[in-house]
């Protein structure tokens, strides 16, 4: 016996065995059992969700020799002939095919004649929006004054193109895309029937790749069985589909959260070498970001289900959810979904993917303005991902305590910082570290403010404050500005002081530099926050809006 493809072999023959269309099945079952039948139905939905299957079951339900019911017997000659596609009173037409227009018109015109063997003449017209005008008029004529023995089942993937004159005469049902979990469990059922041991991870990969279509899922399963020589296994399926798998992307996510640029590069190279799809990798990363965020909001059950995580993967993700800030989870999602659309613009998919990951590392709240040596430390630390010390954000927060950053969605709330600053300001001690805050409190404006900001504190003794000004900012040195700085400092300290500016080549680690770094970090965080804002994203996506460089300012004060 020749091999029959699964999609055909497992085509549901009854409403009960139909996958994922409960609402439609309920409505049709009810109508059939209550004998409240409409003369025309319109089934809408993407390919492979069951439009033709429903039409055939409906044709059997109407023509079964046991009588009209929602449960056709399946064994009488009418049922069997419809299943085999040989029933004379069930006419399937595909308006998208090249079938002769004349033939079609003729078939439709014959609708007025009584059925030859059945109770009803059932017309199934697929892709009905593509009917020629001539054929369409023939159908419309019948639709307007339908003979009692005719039923129309119209189907389309594009309901927008159906004329309102047709819509108004049909009972419309929207078939849904079948969800991956539903598909996956259907595939499991099919494999059991085929006597093949199911590998759940493999089935999940197929289910996701099928894009909501039962037919596509079964075709892929066919291929997977052929590919695996009679078995179905996750790595083979992953290879066949060219898709990433969730465990690998979990590794990428972990590297992102921990700021591990080396690991990100390695994963990218491996994916490129395995010719895996970077699109599906970004999809998986987006899914993981959603699950991660759900876990952060204590909705763990849904989180695991959403990414179809295995137990050990779920444990790892929960671990990560504790290390990653909520804002960063948002950023990962935003960047991953955006990057997916940008892949086609990239020189190649691997570079597009890598750049998106580097972008995520660059805007990591813990690393935003991290200088080179610190980055090295990050990479070293994360070579052992299981170590609890890999919880980075807390470590990076430590040096920031002296420069609190208003407006920054802090990864870990830094409760002690404001208290420290208050204490400091009460005593008004001047030091290289306190200088940036002090400058802010001087209330200076214009050039005088510029001068103070670009100066570094050197010393304060015997009423003389010495400040270093980098030679690059020499032009700020003007008597009026100097005088205003002196006056403001005197007022703040409550005593008359003198100020001397020393112009130097290198200012080293100075107040100005510290301040600039803090500002950069605030800026980066502000940019990240704006970019991750769903409304902003929507404006960008929908209206092709652009963020104007330099227009984002962190909230201060
Ligand atoms: Zn029957």
mmCIF file of C-alpha atoms in Angstrom, residues 8-344:
data_model
loop_
_atom_site.group_PDB
_atom_site.id
_atom_site.type_symbol
_atom_site.label_atom_id
_atom_site.label_comp_id
_atom_site.label_asym_id
_atom_site.label_seq_id
_atom_site.Cartn_x
_atom_site.Cartn_y
_atom_site.Cartn_z
ATOM 1 C CA UNK A 8 -4.692 13.427 4.392
ATOM 2 C CA UNK A 9 -4.682 10.331 6.547
ATOM 3 C CA UNK A 10 -5.457 12.337 9.684
ATOM 4 C CA UNK A 11 -7.924 14.756 8.173
ATOM 5 C CA UNK A 12 -10.687 14.921 10.801
ATOM 6 C CA UNK A 13 -13.832 13.093 9.722
ATOM 7 C CA UNK A 14 -16.052 14.395 12.499
ATOM 8 C CA UNK A 15 -16.586 17.650 14.333
ATOM 9 C CA UNK A 16 -15.227 16.142 17.558
ATOM 10 C CA UNK A 17 -11.872 15.360 16.014
ATOM 11 C CA UNK A 18 -11.411 18.848 14.608
ATOM 12 C CA UNK A 19 -8.510 20.655 16.280
ATOM 13 C CA UNK A 20 -8.714 24.132 17.734
ATOM 14 C CA UNK A 21 -12.027 25.391 16.287
ATOM 15 C CA UNK A 22 -14.285 24.859 19.274
ATOM 16 C CA UNK A 23 -16.417 27.967 18.803
ATOM 17 C CA UNK A 24 -17.259 27.199 15.180
ATOM 18 C CA UNK A 25 -17.880 23.539 15.919
ATOM 19 C CA UNK A 26 -20.215 24.452 18.793
ATOM 20 C CA UNK A 27 -22.255 26.794 16.601
ATOM 21 C CA UNK A 28 -22.521 24.337 13.704
ATOM 22 C CA UNK A 29 -23.323 21.378 15.958
ATOM 23 C CA UNK A 30 -26.057 23.339 17.626
ATOM 24 C CA UNK A 31 -27.550 24.500 14.329
ATOM 25 C CA UNK A 32 -27.514 20.964 12.898
ATOM 26 C CA UNK A 33 -29.044 19.345 15.951
ATOM 27 C CA UNK A 34 -31.722 22.019 16.256
ATOM 28 C CA UNK A 35 -32.315 21.809 12.502
ATOM 29 C CA UNK A 36 -31.830 25.523 12.113
ATOM 30 C CA UNK A 37 -29.833 25.541 8.945
ATOM 31 C CA UNK A 38 -28.666 28.535 7.019
ATOM 32 C CA UNK A 39 -28.355 28.224 3.281
ATOM 33 C CA UNK A 40 -24.946 29.836 3.007
ATOM 34 C CA UNK A 41 -21.914 29.798 5.262
ATOM 35 C CA UNK A 42 -18.751 31.815 4.940
ATOM 36 C CA UNK A 43 -15.645 30.329 6.520
ATOM 37 C CA UNK A 44 -12.703 32.688 6.886
ATOM 38 C CA UNK A 45 -9.224 31.904 8.115
ATOM 39 C CA UNK A 46 -5.657 31.355 6.968
ATOM 40 C CA UNK A 47 -4.573 28.296 5.039
ATOM 41 C CA UNK A 48 -4.652 24.914 6.658
ATOM 42 C CA UNK A 49 -6.892 25.748 9.594
ATOM 43 C CA UNK A 50 -9.708 23.418 8.486
ATOM 44 C CA UNK A 51 -11.998 25.211 6.052
ATOM 45 C CA UNK A 52 -12.291 22.337 3.580
ATOM 46 C CA UNK A 53 -12.419 19.813 6.404
ATOM 47 C CA UNK A 54 -15.373 21.598 7.995
ATOM 48 C CA UNK A 55 -17.114 21.814 4.633
ATOM 49 C CA UNK A 56 -16.789 18.049 4.144
ATOM 50 C CA UNK A 57 -18.031 17.231 7.628
ATOM 51 C CA UNK A 58 -20.927 19.619 7.113
ATOM 52 C CA UNK A 59 -21.730 17.977 3.770
ATOM 53 C CA UNK A 60 -21.799 14.577 5.510
ATOM 54 C CA UNK A 61 -23.912 15.936 8.351
ATOM 55 C CA UNK A 62 -26.459 17.159 5.780
ATOM 56 C CA UNK A 63 -26.408 14.090 3.560
ATOM 57 C CA UNK A 64 -25.773 11.131 5.888
ATOM 58 C CA UNK A 65 -28.250 8.386 5.194
ATOM 59 C CA UNK A 66 -28.943 8.160 8.935
ATOM 60 C CA UNK A 67 -30.426 11.640 8.831
ATOM 61 C CA UNK A 68 -29.288 15.224 9.360
ATOM 62 C CA UNK A 69 -27.282 15.529 12.567
ATOM 63 C CA UNK A 70 -24.025 16.877 13.894
ATOM 64 C CA UNK A 71 -22.719 13.306 14.088
ATOM 65 C CA UNK A 72 -22.767 11.782 10.603
ATOM 66 C CA UNK A 73 -22.355 8.006 10.744
ATOM 67 C CA UNK A 74 -19.246 7.891 8.588
ATOM 68 C CA UNK A 75 -20.058 4.433 7.226
ATOM 69 C CA UNK A 76 -23.033 4.928 4.932
ATOM 70 C CA UNK A 77 -22.319 5.316 1.235
ATOM 71 C CA UNK A 78 -22.973 9.082 1.298
ATOM 72 C CA UNK A 79 -20.508 9.629 4.170
ATOM 73 C CA UNK A 80 -17.883 7.419 2.576
ATOM 74 C CA UNK A 81 -18.214 8.981 -0.837
ATOM 75 C CA UNK A 82 -17.924 12.482 0.579
ATOM 76 C CA UNK A 83 -14.796 11.433 2.501
ATOM 77 C CA UNK A 84 -13.383 9.996 -0.699
ATOM 78 C CA UNK A 85 -14.321 13.108 -2.717
ATOM 79 C CA UNK A 86 -16.675 11.194 -5.001
ATOM 80 C CA UNK A 87 -20.133 12.317 -3.912
ATOM 81 C CA UNK A 88 -22.006 13.799 -6.856
ATOM 82 C CA UNK A 89 -23.983 16.278 -4.794
ATOM 83 C CA UNK A 90 -20.970 17.653 -2.972
ATOM 84 C CA UNK A 91 -19.133 19.983 -5.318
ATOM 85 C CA UNK A 92 -15.773 21.415 -4.307
ATOM 86 C CA UNK A 93 -14.519 24.315 -6.387
ATOM 87 C CA UNK A 94 -11.388 26.360 -6.010
ATOM 88 C CA UNK A 95 -11.956 29.820 -7.404
ATOM 89 C CA UNK A 96 -8.211 30.424 -7.387
ATOM 90 C CA UNK A 97 -7.498 27.474 -9.665
ATOM 91 C CA UNK A 98 -7.483 27.639 -13.439
ATOM 92 C CA UNK A 99 -10.674 25.715 -13.760
ATOM 93 C CA UNK A 100 -12.594 26.937 -16.785
ATOM 94 C CA UNK A 101 -14.920 29.806 -16.116
ATOM 95 C CA UNK A 102 -17.583 28.234 -18.285
ATOM 96 C CA UNK A 103 -17.445 25.002 -16.375
ATOM 97 C CA UNK A 104 -17.811 26.860 -13.124
ATOM 98 C CA UNK A 105 -20.735 28.907 -14.311
ATOM 99 C CA UNK A 106 -22.334 25.733 -15.550
ATOM 100 C CA UNK A 107 -21.893 24.031 -12.178
ATOM 101 C CA UNK A 108 -23.432 26.987 -10.405
ATOM 102 C CA UNK A 109 -26.325 27.186 -12.826
ATOM 103 C CA UNK A 110 -27.067 23.542 -12.147
ATOM 104 C CA UNK A 111 -27.719 24.422 -8.524
ATOM 105 C CA UNK A 112 -31.384 24.887 -9.337
ATOM 106 C CA UNK A 113 -31.752 21.212 -10.231
ATOM 107 C CA UNK A 114 -32.582 18.769 -7.473
ATOM 108 C CA UNK A 115 -29.753 16.702 -5.978
ATOM 109 C CA UNK A 116 -29.135 13.351 -7.700
ATOM 110 C CA UNK A 117 -28.666 11.106 -4.669
ATOM 111 C CA UNK A 118 -28.334 13.242 -1.598
ATOM 112 C CA UNK A 119 -30.658 15.365 0.467
ATOM 113 C CA UNK A 120 -28.802 18.581 -0.311
ATOM 114 C CA UNK A 121 -26.581 19.848 -3.046
ATOM 115 C CA UNK A 122 -23.585 21.299 -1.205
ATOM 116 C CA UNK A 123 -21.276 23.724 -2.951
ATOM 117 C CA UNK A 124 -17.912 24.391 -1.390
ATOM 118 C CA UNK A 125 -16.243 27.347 -3.103
ATOM 119 C CA UNK A 126 -12.737 27.961 -1.828
ATOM 120 C CA UNK A 127 -11.024 31.342 -2.236
ATOM 121 C CA UNK A 128 -14.425 32.677 -3.229
ATOM 122 C CA UNK A 129 -13.116 36.252 -3.492
ATOM 123 C CA UNK A 130 -11.313 35.175 -6.661
ATOM 124 C CA UNK A 131 -14.410 34.143 -8.604
ATOM 125 C CA UNK A 132 -14.662 35.795 -12.003
ATOM 126 C CA UNK A 133 -17.427 38.351 -12.369
ATOM 127 C CA UNK A 134 -19.413 36.002 -14.572
ATOM 128 C CA UNK A 135 -19.188 33.059 -12.162
ATOM 129 C CA UNK A 136 -19.862 35.387 -9.297
ATOM 130 C CA UNK A 137 -23.129 36.599 -10.784
ATOM 131 C CA UNK A 138 -24.233 33.029 -11.334
ATOM 132 C CA UNK A 139 -23.597 32.295 -7.671
ATOM 133 C CA UNK A 140 -25.228 35.512 -6.497
ATOM 134 C CA UNK A 141 -28.383 34.715 -8.433
ATOM 135 C CA UNK A 142 -28.693 31.430 -6.552
ATOM 136 C CA UNK A 143 -27.823 33.066 -3.271
ATOM 137 C CA UNK A 144 -30.578 35.627 -3.670
ATOM 138 C CA UNK A 145 -33.301 33.076 -4.147
ATOM 139 C CA UNK A 146 -31.839 29.906 -2.729
ATOM 140 C CA UNK A 147 -33.638 26.668 -3.559
ATOM 141 C CA UNK A 148 -34.316 24.665 -0.379
ATOM 142 C CA UNK A 149 -32.023 21.860 -1.498
ATOM 143 C CA UNK A 150 -28.889 23.978 -1.958
ATOM 144 C CA UNK A 151 -26.274 24.831 0.632
ATOM 145 C CA UNK A 152 -23.287 27.055 -0.073
ATOM 146 C CA UNK A 153 -20.099 26.871 1.905
ATOM 147 C CA UNK A 154 -17.878 29.730 0.840
ATOM 148 C CA UNK A 155 -14.333 29.950 2.109
ATOM 149 C CA UNK A 156 -11.706 32.628 1.890
ATOM 150 C CA UNK A 157 -8.380 33.610 3.310
ATOM 151 C CA UNK A 158 -9.184 37.217 2.528
ATOM 152 C CA UNK A 159 -12.643 38.223 3.835
ATOM 153 C CA UNK A 160 -11.916 41.910 3.130
ATOM 154 C CA UNK A 161 -12.389 41.218 -0.560
ATOM 155 C CA UNK A 162 -15.833 39.683 -0.223
ATOM 156 C CA UNK A 163 -18.598 41.931 -1.502
ATOM 157 C CA UNK A 164 -21.124 43.079 1.025
ATOM 158 C CA UNK A 165 -23.933 41.612 -1.113
ATOM 159 C CA UNK A 166 -22.426 38.193 -0.440
ATOM 160 C CA UNK A 167 -21.506 38.845 3.189
ATOM 161 C CA UNK A 168 -25.067 39.848 3.995
ATOM 162 C CA UNK A 169 -26.385 36.513 2.738
ATOM 163 C CA UNK A 170 -23.953 34.307 4.612
ATOM 164 C CA UNK A 171 -23.529 33.147 8.154
ATOM 165 C CA UNK A 172 -19.920 33.932 8.826
ATOM 166 C CA UNK A 173 -17.477 31.898 10.894
ATOM 167 C CA UNK A 174 -13.944 32.967 11.555
ATOM 168 C CA UNK A 175 -11.619 30.028 11.952
ATOM 169 C CA UNK A 176 -8.780 30.691 14.306
ATOM 170 C CA UNK A 177 -5.149 29.852 13.877
ATOM 171 C CA UNK A 178 -4.476 26.809 15.974
ATOM 172 C CA UNK A 179 -2.246 27.601 18.943
ATOM 173 C CA UNK A 180 1.151 25.867 19.245
ATOM 174 C CA UNK A 181 0.138 23.904 22.381
ATOM 175 C CA UNK A 182 -3.009 22.651 20.609
ATOM 176 C CA UNK A 183 -0.997 21.711 17.531
ATOM 177 C CA UNK A 184 1.637 20.050 19.631
ATOM 178 C CA UNK A 185 -0.833 17.855 21.447
ATOM 179 C CA UNK A 186 -2.543 17.004 18.160
ATOM 180 C CA UNK A 187 0.814 15.918 16.705
ATOM 181 C CA UNK A 188 1.401 13.803 19.773
ATOM 182 C CA UNK A 189 -1.938 12.124 19.184
ATOM 183 C CA UNK A 190 -1.078 11.505 15.528
ATOM 184 C CA UNK A 191 2.341 10.053 16.388
ATOM 185 C CA UNK A 192 0.755 7.719 18.923
ATOM 186 C CA UNK A 193 -1.571 6.539 16.167
ATOM 187 C CA UNK A 194 1.420 5.985 13.878
ATOM 188 C CA UNK A 195 3.213 4.024 16.600
ATOM 189 C CA UNK A 196 6.082 6.498 16.828
ATOM 190 C CA UNK A 197 7.423 7.608 20.198
ATOM 191 C CA UNK A 198 6.889 11.349 20.534
ATOM 192 C CA UNK A 199 9.669 13.747 21.516
ATOM 193 C CA UNK A 200 7.760 16.634 23.052
ATOM 194 C CA UNK A 201 10.448 19.237 22.327
ATOM 195 C CA UNK A 202 10.509 18.207 18.678
ATOM 196 C CA UNK A 203 6.730 18.498 18.445
ATOM 197 C CA UNK A 204 6.837 21.939 20.008
ATOM 198 C CA UNK A 205 9.340 23.064 17.400
ATOM 199 C CA UNK A 206 7.114 21.792 14.599
ATOM 200 C CA UNK A 207 4.000 23.279 16.187
ATOM 201 C CA UNK A 208 5.620 26.680 16.363
ATOM 202 C CA UNK A 209 6.962 26.513 12.808
ATOM 203 C CA UNK A 210 3.528 25.567 11.445
ATOM 204 C CA UNK A 211 2.186 29.067 12.109
ATOM 205 C CA UNK A 212 -1.244 27.941 13.296
ATOM 206 C CA UNK A 213 -1.928 25.600 10.378
ATOM 207 C CA UNK A 214 -2.803 21.971 11.129
ATOM 208 C CA UNK A 215 -2.027 20.969 7.562
ATOM 209 C CA UNK A 216 1.421 22.553 7.643
ATOM 210 C CA UNK A 217 2.126 20.983 11.028
ATOM 211 C CA UNK A 218 1.294 17.526 9.668
ATOM 212 C CA UNK A 219 3.367 18.083 6.514
ATOM 213 C CA UNK A 220 6.316 19.085 8.670
ATOM 214 C CA UNK A 221 5.762 16.020 10.821
ATOM 215 C CA UNK A 222 5.849 13.912 7.658
ATOM 216 C CA UNK A 223 9.176 15.457 6.728
ATOM 217 C CA UNK A 224 10.525 15.031 10.236
ATOM 218 C CA UNK A 225 9.676 11.330 10.204
ATOM 219 C CA UNK A 226 11.400 10.933 6.842
ATOM 220 C CA UNK A 227 14.356 12.990 8.043
ATOM 221 C CA UNK A 228 14.717 11.008 11.256
ATOM 222 C CA UNK A 229 14.337 7.636 9.552
ATOM 223 C CA UNK A 230 11.087 6.817 11.314
ATOM 224 C CA UNK A 231 11.746 8.698 14.535
ATOM 225 C CA UNK A 232 11.133 12.293 15.520
ATOM 226 C CA UNK A 233 13.817 13.990 17.588
ATOM 227 C CA UNK A 234 14.342 17.569 18.683
ATOM 228 C CA UNK A 235 17.838 18.153 17.315
ATOM 229 C CA UNK A 236 16.979 16.599 13.971
ATOM 230 C CA UNK A 237 13.827 18.679 13.736
ATOM 231 C CA UNK A 238 15.724 21.771 14.761
ATOM 232 C CA UNK A 239 18.224 21.073 12.006
ATOM 233 C CA UNK A 240 15.505 20.326 9.484
ATOM 234 C CA UNK A 241 13.612 23.501 10.248
ATOM 235 C CA UNK A 242 16.727 25.580 10.653
ATOM 236 C CA UNK A 243 15.220 26.954 13.818
ATOM 237 C CA UNK A 244 16.927 27.784 17.047
ATOM 238 C CA UNK A 245 15.775 26.081 20.141
ATOM 239 C CA UNK A 246 14.692 27.585 23.385
ATOM 240 C CA UNK A 247 17.583 26.137 25.394
ATOM 241 C CA UNK A 248 20.139 27.819 23.166
ATOM 242 C CA UNK A 249 18.330 31.144 23.366
ATOM 243 C CA UNK A 250 18.208 30.766 27.113
ATOM 244 C CA UNK A 251 22.002 30.748 26.940
ATOM 245 C CA UNK A 252 21.954 33.965 24.911
ATOM 246 C CA UNK A 253 19.513 35.562 27.352
ATOM 247 C CA UNK A 254 21.726 34.579 30.251
ATOM 248 C CA UNK A 255 24.755 36.122 28.527
ATOM 249 C CA UNK A 256 22.789 39.342 27.967
ATOM 250 C CA UNK A 257 21.632 39.622 31.564
ATOM 251 C CA UNK A 258 25.174 39.029 32.766
ATOM 252 C CA UNK A 259 26.797 41.325 30.214
ATOM 253 C CA UNK A 260 28.889 38.527 28.764
ATOM 254 C CA UNK A 261 29.931 39.721 25.336
ATOM 255 C CA UNK A 262 32.147 36.689 24.699
ATOM 256 C CA UNK A 263 29.318 34.244 25.225
ATOM 257 C CA UNK A 264 27.016 36.281 22.976
ATOM 258 C CA UNK A 265 29.584 36.173 20.173
ATOM 259 C CA UNK A 266 30.166 32.454 20.581
ATOM 260 C CA UNK A 267 26.463 31.665 20.466
ATOM 261 C CA UNK A 268 26.041 33.801 17.357
ATOM 262 C CA UNK A 269 28.918 32.052 15.579
ATOM 263 C CA UNK A 270 27.535 28.634 16.456
ATOM 264 C CA UNK A 271 24.120 29.584 15.136
ATOM 265 C CA UNK A 272 25.627 30.903 11.912
ATOM 266 C CA UNK A 273 27.708 27.736 11.527
ATOM 267 C CA UNK A 274 24.599 25.593 12.024
ATOM 268 C CA UNK A 275 22.694 27.703 9.473
ATOM 269 C CA UNK A 276 19.994 28.317 12.059
ATOM 270 C CA UNK A 277 17.340 30.910 11.458
ATOM 271 C CA UNK A 278 18.105 34.166 13.223
ATOM 272 C CA UNK A 279 14.496 35.190 12.792
ATOM 273 C CA UNK A 280 13.301 32.296 14.852
ATOM 274 C CA UNK A 281 16.117 32.978 17.315
ATOM 275 C CA UNK A 282 14.803 36.506 17.821
ATOM 276 C CA UNK A 283 11.263 35.145 18.152
ATOM 277 C CA UNK A 284 12.425 32.776 20.844
ATOM 278 C CA UNK A 285 14.307 35.535 22.596
ATOM 279 C CA UNK A 286 11.165 37.707 22.575
ATOM 280 C CA UNK A 287 9.151 34.827 24.008
ATOM 281 C CA UNK A 288 11.719 34.281 26.716
ATOM 282 C CA UNK A 289 11.644 37.989 27.578
ATOM 283 C CA UNK A 290 7.875 37.768 28.034
ATOM 284 C CA UNK A 291 8.192 34.678 30.214
ATOM 285 C CA UNK A 292 10.983 36.322 32.181
ATOM 286 C CA UNK A 293 8.882 39.401 32.825
ATOM 287 C CA UNK A 294 5.861 37.315 33.800
ATOM 288 C CA UNK A 295 8.045 35.558 36.344
ATOM 289 C CA UNK A 296 9.155 38.929 37.672
ATOM 290 C CA UNK A 297 5.504 39.792 38.186
ATOM 291 C CA UNK A 298 4.951 36.458 39.922
ATOM 292 C CA UNK A 299 2.911 34.917 37.147
ATOM 293 C CA UNK A 300 5.190 31.917 36.876
ATOM 294 C CA UNK A 301 2.701 29.364 35.585
ATOM 295 C CA UNK A 302 1.753 31.337 32.501
ATOM 296 C CA UNK A 303 5.399 32.176 31.992
ATOM 297 C CA UNK A 304 6.466 28.582 31.630
ATOM 298 C CA UNK A 305 3.611 27.705 29.345
ATOM 299 C CA UNK A 306 4.202 30.687 27.080
ATOM 300 C CA UNK A 307 7.664 29.598 26.005
ATOM 301 C CA UNK A 308 6.834 25.880 26.364
ATOM 302 C CA UNK A 309 9.757 25.525 28.740
ATOM 303 C CA UNK A 310 11.062 22.248 30.026
ATOM 304 C CA UNK A 311 11.436 22.071 33.795
ATOM 305 C CA UNK A 312 15.212 22.632 33.874
ATOM 306 C CA UNK A 313 14.944 25.539 31.443
ATOM 307 C CA UNK A 314 12.213 27.058 33.605
ATOM 308 C CA UNK A 315 14.470 26.871 36.651
ATOM 309 C CA UNK A 316 17.246 28.646 34.767
ATOM 310 C CA UNK A 317 14.869 31.333 33.561
ATOM 311 C CA UNK A 318 13.543 31.886 37.072
ATOM 312 C CA UNK A 319 17.126 32.305 38.193
ATOM 313 C CA UNK A 320 17.676 34.922 35.498
ATOM 314 C CA UNK A 321 14.447 36.735 36.340
ATOM 315 C CA UNK A 322 15.898 37.529 39.753
ATOM 316 C CA UNK A 323 19.085 38.951 38.227
ATOM 317 C CA UNK A 324 17.506 41.034 35.492
ATOM 318 C CA UNK A 325 15.738 44.329 36.109
ATOM 319 C CA UNK A 326 12.156 44.655 34.936
ATOM 320 C CA UNK A 327 13.155 47.504 32.646
ATOM 321 C CA UNK A 328 15.848 45.412 31.045
ATOM 322 C CA UNK A 329 13.384 42.598 30.359
ATOM 323 C CA UNK A 330 11.295 45.193 28.505
ATOM 324 C CA UNK A 331 14.337 46.340 26.555
ATOM 325 C CA UNK A 332 15.240 42.807 25.535
ATOM 326 C CA UNK A 333 11.740 42.299 24.178
ATOM 327 C CA UNK A 334 11.723 45.627 22.350
ATOM 328 C CA UNK A 335 15.133 45.229 20.792
ATOM 329 C CA UNK A 336 14.512 41.586 19.809
ATOM 330 C CA UNK A 337 11.186 42.278 18.107
ATOM 331 C CA UNK A 338 12.563 45.393 16.402
ATOM 332 C CA UNK A 339 15.684 43.571 15.267
ATOM 333 C CA UNK A 340 13.548 40.870 13.678
ATOM 334 C CA UNK A 341 12.068 43.446 11.326
ATOM 335 C CA UNK A 342 15.490 44.975 10.715
ATOM 336 C CA UNK A 343 17.153 41.677 9.794
ATOM 337 C CA UNK A 344 16.397 42.128 6.121
#
